[in-house]
Amino acid sequence: MNKFWSPLVKSLVPYVPGEQPKMVNLVKLNTNENPFGPSPKVIEAIQAELNDSLRLYSDPEGESLRQTIASYHGVKPSQVFLGNGSDEVLAHIFCALFQHGEPVLFPDITYSFYPVYCRLYNIEGKPVPLTDNFEINPEDYKQPNGGVIFPNPNAPTGCYLGLEHVETILKASPDRVVVVDEAYIDFGGETAISLVGKYPNLLVAHTLSKSRSLAGLRVGFAVGHADLIEALNRVKNSFNSYPLDRLALADAKAAFEDKTWFQKSCEGVISERERVTRALEELGFEVLPSRANFIFARHKSQSGEALAKGLRAQGIIVRHFNQPRISDFLRISIGVFEQNNALISGLKSLNMPAGNSRVQVKKGE
Ligand SMILES: Cc1ncc(COP(=O)(O)O)c(C=O)c1O
């Protein structure tokens, strides 16, 4: 705390991103990046932009990229909003489209940035408990609210909600905006973008960080009714008119154009996800059904904390959340074949005891 801080800053509890360790040779399975890397055409596109044009501002509307995204998803460019990563898109959504005097609903176990945005904009966040199976029950969202947001598939659980259930949530709050955060949708789910023509209260958020392997580029977007997009543009143009630089705009466009690379990359993640799931189940893990590029798993006898520490000692980094209901779970991003093998043998070497009581972490472990 400092006397120069505003009362707002004093009240903030910022989001803590997954670790980006400086050490090399780690098996890094902690931040849901895509291990297959971006398309070579994306690298070519960025190189083509490395010229004198960098002295000029980028297109504030990102028109060409919005057109590409619109035709990819069968909507109009006026229905597409671009942001510096979907985190920025989400921040603008909380500011522009939720009713700040009423509670915004989101699952109790979900993307931990949502409560952070609530505090930033002084919105009451109301966690809605997932079921005992860690699933979203659409019936639980039939209650007064200032807006609804949930990831689909959910993070960190990986569980997917079918579109008929998404529609139940949309129908329950026709006068409020419902945001479906589809950061992981390309790994086996069906996008709700097909519903934006039917529901003027639906906004779907996407990112290029996961399925298009461009986390370092920072490109996200939202698709919805043009009136919702206009609200987001009002906030964006009151904050930063040029959220995407020239390299990002050119690169993101190339990522959408290389459909073959995109499909191969998603299929690679999905088949490795199934292989890792089976291997972990054989080691005594319960693995929640995942449609994302990560799995969420707990061992029948070993604590999540002990396992995360044991893996870390071997240079394998996974994510552990020390929070109620999920402290026994590990969230493990799917890597390439060799990384996943390292994970599986790393777990085997921990000699996890069979039995039903969870083992506590030993001091110094
Ligand atoms: C559910 C969810 N939404 C949004 C994001 C933000 O993605 P980005 O800001 O990289 O586009 C993440 C990142 O991990 C996420 O897990």
Short mmCIF file of C-alpha atoms and ligand atoms in Angstrom, two decimals:
data_model
loop_
_atom_site.label_atom_id
_atom_site.label_comp_id
_atom_site.label_asym_id
_atom_site.label_seq_id
_atom_site.Cartn_x
_atom_site.Cartn_y
_atom_site.Cartn_z
CA MET A 1 0.00 0.00 0.00
CA ASN A 2 1.14 3.51 -0.73
CA LYS A 3 -0.35 6.93 -0.06
CA PHE A 4 -0.39 7.69 -3.77
CA TRP A 5 -2.60 4.73 -4.60
CA SER A 6 -6.24 5.40 -5.47
CA PRO A 7 -8.91 3.73 -3.30
CA LEU A 8 -9.71 1.51 -6.30
CA VAL A 9 -6.13 0.26 -6.59
CA LYS A 10 -6.02 -0.44 -2.85
CA SER A 11 -9.05 -2.67 -3.22
CA LEU A 12 -7.78 -4.73 -6.18
CA VAL A 13 -6.75 -8.38 -5.94
CA PRO A 14 -5.07 -8.94 -9.32
CA TYR A 15 -5.14 -12.12 -11.36
CA VAL A 16 -2.08 -14.35 -10.99
CA PRO A 17 -1.12 -15.88 -14.36
CA GLY A 18 0.47 -19.32 -14.57
CA GLU A 19 4.23 -19.26 -14.13
CA GLN A 20 6.43 -18.51 -17.17
CA PRO A 21 9.68 -19.95 -15.81
CA LYS A 22 13.02 -18.63 -17.01
CA MET A 23 14.69 -22.06 -16.78
CA VAL A 24 15.20 -23.97 -20.03
CA ASN A 25 14.55 -27.67 -20.61
CA LEU A 26 11.43 -27.75 -18.49
CA VAL A 27 8.43 -29.76 -19.52
CA LYS A 28 6.00 -26.88 -19.36
CA LEU A 29 2.43 -28.10 -19.04
CA ASN A 30 1.02 -25.32 -16.86
CA THR A 31 -0.52 -22.56 -19.00
CA ASN A 32 -2.51 -24.32 -21.72
CA GLU A 33 -0.36 -23.15 -24.58
CA ASN A 34 -0.49 -25.17 -27.79
CA PRO A 35 2.64 -27.32 -28.07
CA PHE A 36 2.43 -27.69 -31.86
CA GLY A 37 3.35 -24.08 -32.61
CA PRO A 38 1.95 -21.62 -35.15
CA SER A 39 1.59 -22.30 -38.86
CA PRO A 40 4.71 -21.52 -40.97
CA LYS A 41 2.42 -19.24 -43.00
CA VAL A 42 1.89 -17.17 -39.87
CA ILE A 43 5.65 -16.75 -39.47
CA GLU A 44 5.91 -15.71 -43.14
CA ALA A 45 3.12 -13.16 -42.64
CA ILE A 46 4.88 -11.59 -39.67
CA GLN A 47 8.15 -11.39 -41.57
CA ALA A 48 6.40 -9.65 -44.46
CA GLU A 49 5.20 -6.97 -42.05
CA LEU A 50 8.68 -6.20 -40.74
CA ASN A 51 9.25 -3.10 -42.81
CA ASP A 52 8.98 0.68 -42.83
CA SER A 53 5.18 0.52 -42.39
CA LEU A 54 5.81 -0.06 -38.68
CA ARG A 55 6.20 3.72 -38.31
CA LEU A 56 2.46 4.00 -39.06
CA TYR A 57 -0.30 3.19 -36.59
CA SER A 58 -2.17 -0.03 -37.19
CA ASP A 59 -5.76 -0.05 -38.44
CA PRO A 60 -7.79 0.90 -35.35
CA GLU A 61 -10.78 -1.09 -36.65
CA GLY A 62 -8.74 -4.12 -37.74
CA GLU A 63 -11.08 -4.23 -40.70
CA SER A 64 -9.30 -6.84 -42.80
CA LEU A 65 -8.97 -9.29 -39.89
CA ARG A 66 -12.58 -8.70 -38.87
CA GLN A 67 -13.65 -9.55 -42.41
CA THR A 68 -11.60 -12.75 -42.36
CA ILE A 69 -13.08 -13.81 -39.02
CA ALA A 70 -16.60 -12.85 -40.12
CA SER A 71 -16.45 -14.95 -43.27
CA TYR A 72 -14.83 -17.84 -41.36
CA HIS A 73 -17.74 -17.87 -38.91
CA GLY A 74 -20.52 -16.84 -41.31
CA VAL A 75 -21.35 -13.50 -39.66
CA LYS A 76 -20.98 -9.83 -40.66
CA PRO A 77 -17.81 -7.83 -39.85
CA SER A 78 -20.01 -5.52 -37.75
CA GLN A 79 -20.61 -8.52 -35.46
CA VAL A 80 -16.91 -8.99 -34.69
CA PHE A 81 -14.90 -7.17 -32.02
CA LEU A 82 -11.10 -7.51 -31.71
CA GLY A 83 -8.97 -7.19 -28.60
CA ASN A 84 -5.45 -7.62 -27.29
CA GLY A 85 -5.98 -11.22 -26.23
CA SER A 86 -9.42 -12.39 -25.13
CA ASP A 87 -8.55 -11.15 -21.64
CA GLU A 88 -8.86 -7.60 -22.92
CA VAL A 89 -12.09 -8.48 -24.74
CA LEU A 90 -13.46 -9.92 -21.48
CA ALA A 91 -12.44 -6.82 -19.51
CA HIS A 92 -14.35 -4.62 -21.95
CA ILE A 93 -17.35 -6.95 -21.74
CA PHE A 94 -17.50 -6.59 -17.95
CA CYS A 95 -17.32 -2.81 -18.33
CA ALA A 96 -19.68 -2.41 -21.31
CA LEU A 97 -22.30 -5.12 -21.15
CA PHE A 98 -23.00 -6.22 -17.59
CA GLN A 99 -25.48 -4.32 -15.40
CA HIS A 100 -23.17 -3.11 -12.63
CA GLY A 101 -25.81 -2.84 -9.91
CA GLU A 102 -26.79 -6.51 -10.12
CA PRO A 103 -24.83 -9.73 -9.51
CA VAL A 104 -22.99 -11.27 -12.45
CA LEU A 105 -23.25 -15.05 -12.43
CA PHE A 106 -20.37 -17.42 -13.17
CA PRO A 107 -19.47 -20.95 -12.01
CA ASP A 108 -17.79 -21.29 -8.59
CA ILE A 109 -14.93 -23.14 -10.27
CA THR A 110 -13.97 -21.27 -13.40
CA TYR A 111 -11.56 -18.87 -15.03
CA SER A 112 -10.19 -16.88 -12.12
CA PHE A 113 -10.02 -13.64 -14.07
CA TYR A 114 -13.82 -13.14 -13.81
CA PRO A 115 -13.83 -12.14 -10.11
CA VAL A 116 -10.86 -9.87 -10.83
CA TYR A 117 -12.82 -7.94 -13.47
CA CYS A 118 -15.73 -7.72 -11.04
CA ARG A 119 -13.51 -6.00 -8.48
CA LEU A 120 -11.99 -3.71 -11.11
CA TYR A 121 -15.44 -2.48 -12.17
CA ASN A 122 -17.07 -2.73 -8.75
CA ILE A 123 -19.50 -5.41 -9.89
CA GLU A 124 -20.84 -8.05 -7.52
CA GLY A 125 -19.77 -11.49 -8.77
CA LYS A 126 -22.05 -14.35 -7.74
CA PRO A 127 -20.46 -17.80 -8.01
CA VAL A 128 -22.93 -20.54 -8.98
CA PRO A 129 -21.72 -23.95 -7.70
CA LEU A 130 -20.92 -26.61 -10.25
CA THR A 131 -22.62 -29.96 -9.66
CA ASP A 132 -20.83 -32.72 -7.73
CA ASN A 133 -19.58 -33.95 -11.13
CA PHE A 134 -18.06 -30.51 -11.76
CA GLU A 135 -20.60 -29.70 -14.46
CA ILE A 136 -22.61 -26.55 -15.11
CA ASN A 137 -26.31 -27.07 -14.39
CA PRO A 138 -28.21 -24.60 -16.64
CA GLU A 139 -31.19 -24.65 -14.26
CA ASP A 140 -29.02 -22.94 -11.62
CA TYR A 141 -28.77 -19.88 -13.85
CA LYS A 142 -32.52 -19.23 -13.69
CA GLN A 143 -32.18 -16.39 -11.20
CA PRO A 144 -32.01 -12.58 -11.36
CA ASN A 145 -28.65 -11.32 -12.60
CA GLY A 146 -26.75 -8.46 -14.19
CA GLY A 147 -25.23 -10.81 -16.78
CA VAL A 148 -23.85 -14.34 -17.07
CA ILE A 149 -20.41 -15.56 -18.11
CA PHE A 150 -18.93 -19.05 -18.30
CA PRO A 151 -16.22 -20.75 -20.31
CA ASN A 152 -17.27 -23.59 -22.58
CA PRO A 153 -15.49 -25.92 -22.15
CA ASN A 154 -15.10 -24.72 -18.60
CA ALA A 155 -11.64 -23.99 -17.23
CA PRO A 156 -9.97 -25.52 -15.32
CA THR A 157 -12.31 -28.53 -15.42
CA GLY A 158 -12.38 -29.01 -19.22
CA CYS A 159 -16.07 -30.04 -19.02
CA TYR A 160 -18.26 -29.12 -21.99
CA LEU A 161 -21.85 -27.92 -22.04
CA GLY A 162 -23.94 -28.87 -25.10
CA LEU A 163 -25.54 -26.06 -27.09
CA GLU A 164 -29.07 -27.03 -26.01
CA HIS A 165 -28.02 -26.28 -22.41
CA VAL A 166 -26.35 -23.01 -23.45
CA GLU A 167 -29.72 -22.09 -24.97
CA THR A 168 -31.47 -22.80 -21.65
CA ILE A 169 -29.19 -20.22 -20.01
CA LEU A 170 -29.80 -17.71 -22.82
CA LYS A 171 -33.56 -18.14 -22.62
CA ALA A 172 -33.55 -17.70 -18.83
CA SER A 173 -32.03 -14.18 -19.06
CA PRO A 174 -33.38 -12.59 -22.27
CA ASP A 175 -32.77 -9.08 -20.90
CA ARG A 176 -29.20 -9.71 -19.83
CA VAL A 177 -26.04 -10.45 -21.79
CA VAL A 178 -24.82 -14.04 -21.62
CA VAL A 179 -21.16 -14.48 -22.51
CA VAL A 180 -19.82 -17.85 -23.61
CA ASP A 181 -16.04 -17.77 -23.30
CA GLU A 182 -14.95 -20.32 -25.90
CA ALA A 183 -11.20 -20.12 -25.41
CA TYR A 184 -10.95 -23.93 -25.77
CA ILE A 185 -13.89 -24.70 -28.09
CA ASP A 186 -11.81 -25.91 -31.05
CA PHE A 187 -10.61 -28.96 -29.13
CA GLY A 188 -13.89 -30.84 -29.48
CA GLY A 189 -16.86 -28.56 -28.76
CA GLU A 190 -19.44 -26.92 -30.97
CA THR A 191 -19.31 -23.11 -31.04
CA ALA A 192 -22.30 -21.06 -29.94
CA ILE A 193 -21.53 -18.56 -32.72
CA SER A 194 -24.20 -20.43 -34.71
CA LEU A 195 -26.72 -19.03 -32.19
CA VAL A 196 -25.86 -15.32 -32.37
CA GLY A 197 -28.51 -14.69 -35.06
CA LYS A 198 -31.15 -16.18 -32.78
CA TYR A 199 -30.17 -14.56 -29.46
CA PRO A 200 -29.43 -10.80 -29.39
CA ASN A 201 -28.19 -11.26 -25.79
CA LEU A 202 -25.45 -13.76 -26.74
CA LEU A 203 -21.79 -12.81 -26.99
CA VAL A 204 -19.15 -15.45 -27.77
CA ALA A 205 -15.50 -14.79 -26.90
CA HIS A 206 -12.61 -16.54 -28.69
CA THR A 207 -8.84 -16.43 -28.54
CA LEU A 208 -6.02 -17.26 -30.94
CA SER A 209 -3.85 -18.26 -27.96
CA LYS A 210 -4.91 -21.90 -27.78
CA SER A 211 -6.06 -23.70 -30.94
CA ARG A 212 -4.10 -21.31 -33.20
CA SER A 213 -1.01 -21.46 -31.04
CA LEU A 214 -0.50 -17.69 -30.85
CA ALA A 215 -0.54 -16.96 -27.11
CA GLY A 216 2.45 -14.63 -27.54
CA LEU A 217 0.71 -12.56 -30.19
CA ARG A 218 -2.24 -11.47 -28.00
CA VAL A 219 -5.29 -11.67 -30.25
CA GLY A 220 -8.83 -12.34 -29.08
CA PHE A 221 -12.26 -11.51 -30.45
CA ALA A 222 -15.94 -11.57 -29.66
CA VAL A 223 -18.89 -12.31 -31.92
CA GLY A 224 -22.44 -11.16 -31.24
CA HIS A 225 -25.21 -8.80 -32.28
CA ALA A 226 -23.86 -5.56 -33.82
CA ASP A 227 -25.38 -3.56 -30.93
CA LEU A 228 -23.26 -5.48 -28.41
CA ILE A 229 -20.18 -4.94 -30.57
CA GLU A 230 -20.90 -1.21 -30.70
CA ALA A 231 -20.93 -1.09 -26.88
CA LEU A 232 -17.54 -2.81 -26.79
CA ASN A 233 -16.17 -0.35 -29.35
CA ARG A 234 -17.32 2.56 -27.21
CA VAL A 235 -15.25 1.22 -24.31
CA LYS A 236 -12.29 0.29 -26.48
CA ASN A 237 -12.18 3.75 -28.04
CA SER A 238 -12.26 5.28 -24.58
CA PHE A 239 -9.25 3.19 -23.56
CA ASN A 240 -6.90 2.27 -26.43
CA SER A 241 -7.79 2.81 -30.08
CA TYR A 242 -5.05 0.47 -31.38
CA PRO A 243 -5.20 -2.71 -29.30
CA LEU A 244 -3.74 -4.83 -32.09
CA ASP A 245 -0.45 -3.92 -33.71
CA ARG A 246 0.39 -4.40 -37.39
CA LEU A 247 2.18 -7.70 -36.82
CA ALA A 248 -0.71 -9.16 -34.86
CA LEU A 249 -3.29 -8.10 -37.43
CA ALA A 250 -1.36 -9.65 -40.34
CA ASP A 251 -0.44 -12.75 -38.43
CA ALA A 252 -3.89 -13.51 -37.11
CA LYS A 253 -5.31 -13.27 -40.62
CA ALA A 254 -2.77 -15.81 -41.87
CA ALA A 255 -3.68 -18.13 -38.98
CA PHE A 256 -7.30 -18.20 -40.15
CA GLU A 257 -6.28 -18.80 -43.74
CA ASP A 258 -4.16 -21.89 -42.98
CA LYS A 259 -7.02 -24.26 -42.21
CA THR A 260 -4.96 -27.40 -42.76
CA TRP A 261 -2.42 -26.49 -40.08
CA PHE A 262 -5.20 -25.54 -37.69
CA GLN A 263 -7.00 -28.86 -38.14
CA LYS A 264 -3.84 -30.92 -37.76
CA SER A 265 -2.88 -29.05 -34.62
CA CYS A 266 -6.31 -29.52 -32.99
CA GLU A 267 -6.41 -33.20 -33.95
CA GLY A 268 -2.91 -33.67 -32.53
CA VAL A 269 -3.97 -32.18 -29.21
CA ILE A 270 -7.17 -34.23 -29.07
CA SER A 271 -5.47 -37.56 -29.77
CA GLU A 272 -2.71 -36.85 -27.22
CA ARG A 273 -5.38 -35.78 -24.70
CA GLU A 274 -7.08 -39.16 -25.07
CA ARG A 275 -3.77 -41.02 -24.73
CA VAL A 276 -2.73 -39.07 -21.61
CA THR A 277 -6.19 -39.56 -20.10
CA ARG A 278 -5.97 -43.34 -20.51
CA ALA A 279 -2.43 -43.43 -19.10
CA LEU A 280 -3.42 -41.39 -16.05
CA GLU A 281 -6.48 -43.53 -15.43
CA GLU A 282 -4.21 -46.58 -15.39
CA LEU A 283 -2.12 -44.82 -12.74
CA GLY A 284 -5.15 -44.41 -10.48
CA PHE A 285 -6.30 -40.94 -11.50
CA GLU A 286 -9.86 -39.78 -11.94
CA VAL A 287 -9.79 -37.59 -15.06
CA LEU A 288 -12.74 -35.31 -15.76
CA PRO A 289 -14.06 -35.60 -19.35
CA SER A 290 -12.18 -32.88 -21.21
CA ARG A 291 -12.92 -31.12 -24.49
CA ALA A 292 -10.05 -28.69 -23.97
CA ASN A 293 -6.27 -28.76 -24.51
CA PHE A 294 -5.76 -29.73 -20.88
CA ILE A 295 -7.05 -32.31 -18.45
CA PHE A 296 -8.13 -31.93 -14.85
CA ALA A 297 -7.27 -34.97 -12.78
CA ARG A 298 -6.95 -36.16 -9.19
CA HIS A 299 -5.25 -39.24 -7.86
CA LYS A 300 -7.14 -41.63 -5.64
CA SER A 301 -4.51 -41.52 -2.91
CA GLN A 302 -2.01 -38.72 -3.47
CA SER A 303 -2.67 -35.03 -2.84
CA GLY A 304 -2.55 -32.58 -5.75
CA GLU A 305 0.04 -30.49 -3.97
CA ALA A 306 2.37 -33.46 -3.40
CA LEU A 307 2.10 -34.52 -7.02
CA ALA A 308 2.72 -31.01 -8.37
CA LYS A 309 5.81 -30.71 -6.16
CA GLY A 310 7.03 -34.19 -7.08
CA LEU A 311 6.71 -33.39 -10.78
CA ARG A 312 8.35 -30.02 -10.38
CA ALA A 313 11.39 -31.62 -8.77
CA GLN A 314 11.74 -33.51 -12.06
CA GLY A 315 11.41 -30.35 -14.18
CA ILE A 316 7.76 -30.95 -15.13
CA ILE A 317 5.43 -28.03 -14.41
CA VAL A 318 1.67 -28.45 -14.11
CA ARG A 319 -0.91 -26.18 -12.46
CA HIS A 320 -2.25 -26.76 -8.98
CA PHE A 321 -5.00 -24.56 -7.53
CA ASN A 322 -5.00 -24.38 -3.77
CA GLN A 323 -8.70 -23.62 -3.52
CA PRO A 324 -11.79 -25.31 -2.08
CA ARG A 325 -13.24 -28.30 -3.96
CA ILE A 326 -10.30 -28.65 -6.35
CA SER A 327 -7.16 -28.68 -4.23
CA ASP A 328 -6.62 -32.38 -5.00
CA PHE A 329 -6.66 -31.80 -8.75
CA LEU A 330 -3.89 -31.03 -11.18
CA ARG A 331 -4.56 -29.13 -14.37
CA ILE A 332 -2.25 -30.57 -16.97
CA SER A 333 -1.86 -28.94 -20.39
CA ILE A 334 -1.49 -31.41 -23.24
CA GLY A 335 2.00 -31.32 -24.70
CA VAL A 336 3.64 -33.04 -27.65
CA PHE A 337 4.18 -36.81 -27.53
CA GLU A 338 7.58 -36.59 -25.80
CA GLN A 339 6.40 -34.08 -23.19
CA ASN A 340 3.38 -36.23 -22.38
CA ASN A 341 5.62 -39.27 -22.06
CA ALA A 342 7.84 -37.31 -19.66
CA LEU A 343 4.75 -36.48 -17.62
CA ILE A 344 3.58 -40.08 -17.50
CA SER A 345 6.99 -41.45 -16.50
CA GLY A 346 7.43 -38.57 -14.03
CA LEU A 347 4.19 -39.60 -12.34
CA LYS A 348 5.18 -43.27 -12.39
CA SER A 349 8.46 -42.44 -10.68
CA LEU A 350 6.57 -40.84 -7.81
CA ASN A 351 5.49 -44.32 -6.75
CA MET A 352 2.00 -43.26 -5.94
CA PRO A 353 0.67 -45.50 -3.19
CA ALA A 354 -2.60 -47.29 -3.78
CA GLY A 355 -5.27 -46.76 -1.14
CA ASN A 356 -7.99 -44.30 -0.40
CA SER A 357 -6.58 -41.66 1.89
CA ARG A 358 -4.70 -38.82 0.29
CA VAL A 359 -1.05 -38.57 1.28
CA GLN A 360 0.08 -35.24 2.72
CA VAL A 361 3.12 -33.38 1.43
CA LYS A 362 6.29 -34.18 3.33
CA LYS A 363 8.41 -31.27 4.53
CA GLY A 364 11.13 -30.35 2.04
CA GLU A 365 9.46 -32.27 -0.78
C1 LIG B 1 -11.24 -19.54 -20.07
C2 LIG B 1 -10.23 -18.57 -20.58
N1 LIG B 1 -10.66 -17.46 -21.15
C3 LIG B 1 -9.79 -16.54 -21.63
C4 LIG B 1 -8.43 -16.74 -21.54
C5 LIG B 1 -7.50 -15.66 -22.02
O1 LIG B 1 -6.84 -15.96 -23.18
P1 LIG B 1 -5.99 -14.87 -23.97
O2 LIG B 1 -6.01 -13.59 -23.19
O3 LIG B 1 -4.65 -15.44 -24.13
O4 LIG B 1 -6.71 -14.69 -25.28
C6 LIG B 1 -7.94 -17.90 -20.95
C7 LIG B 1 -6.48 -18.11 -20.84
O5 LIG B 1 -5.96 -19.05 -20.35
C8 LIG B 1 -8.87 -18.84 -20.46
O6 LIG B 1 -8.45 -19.96 -19.85
#
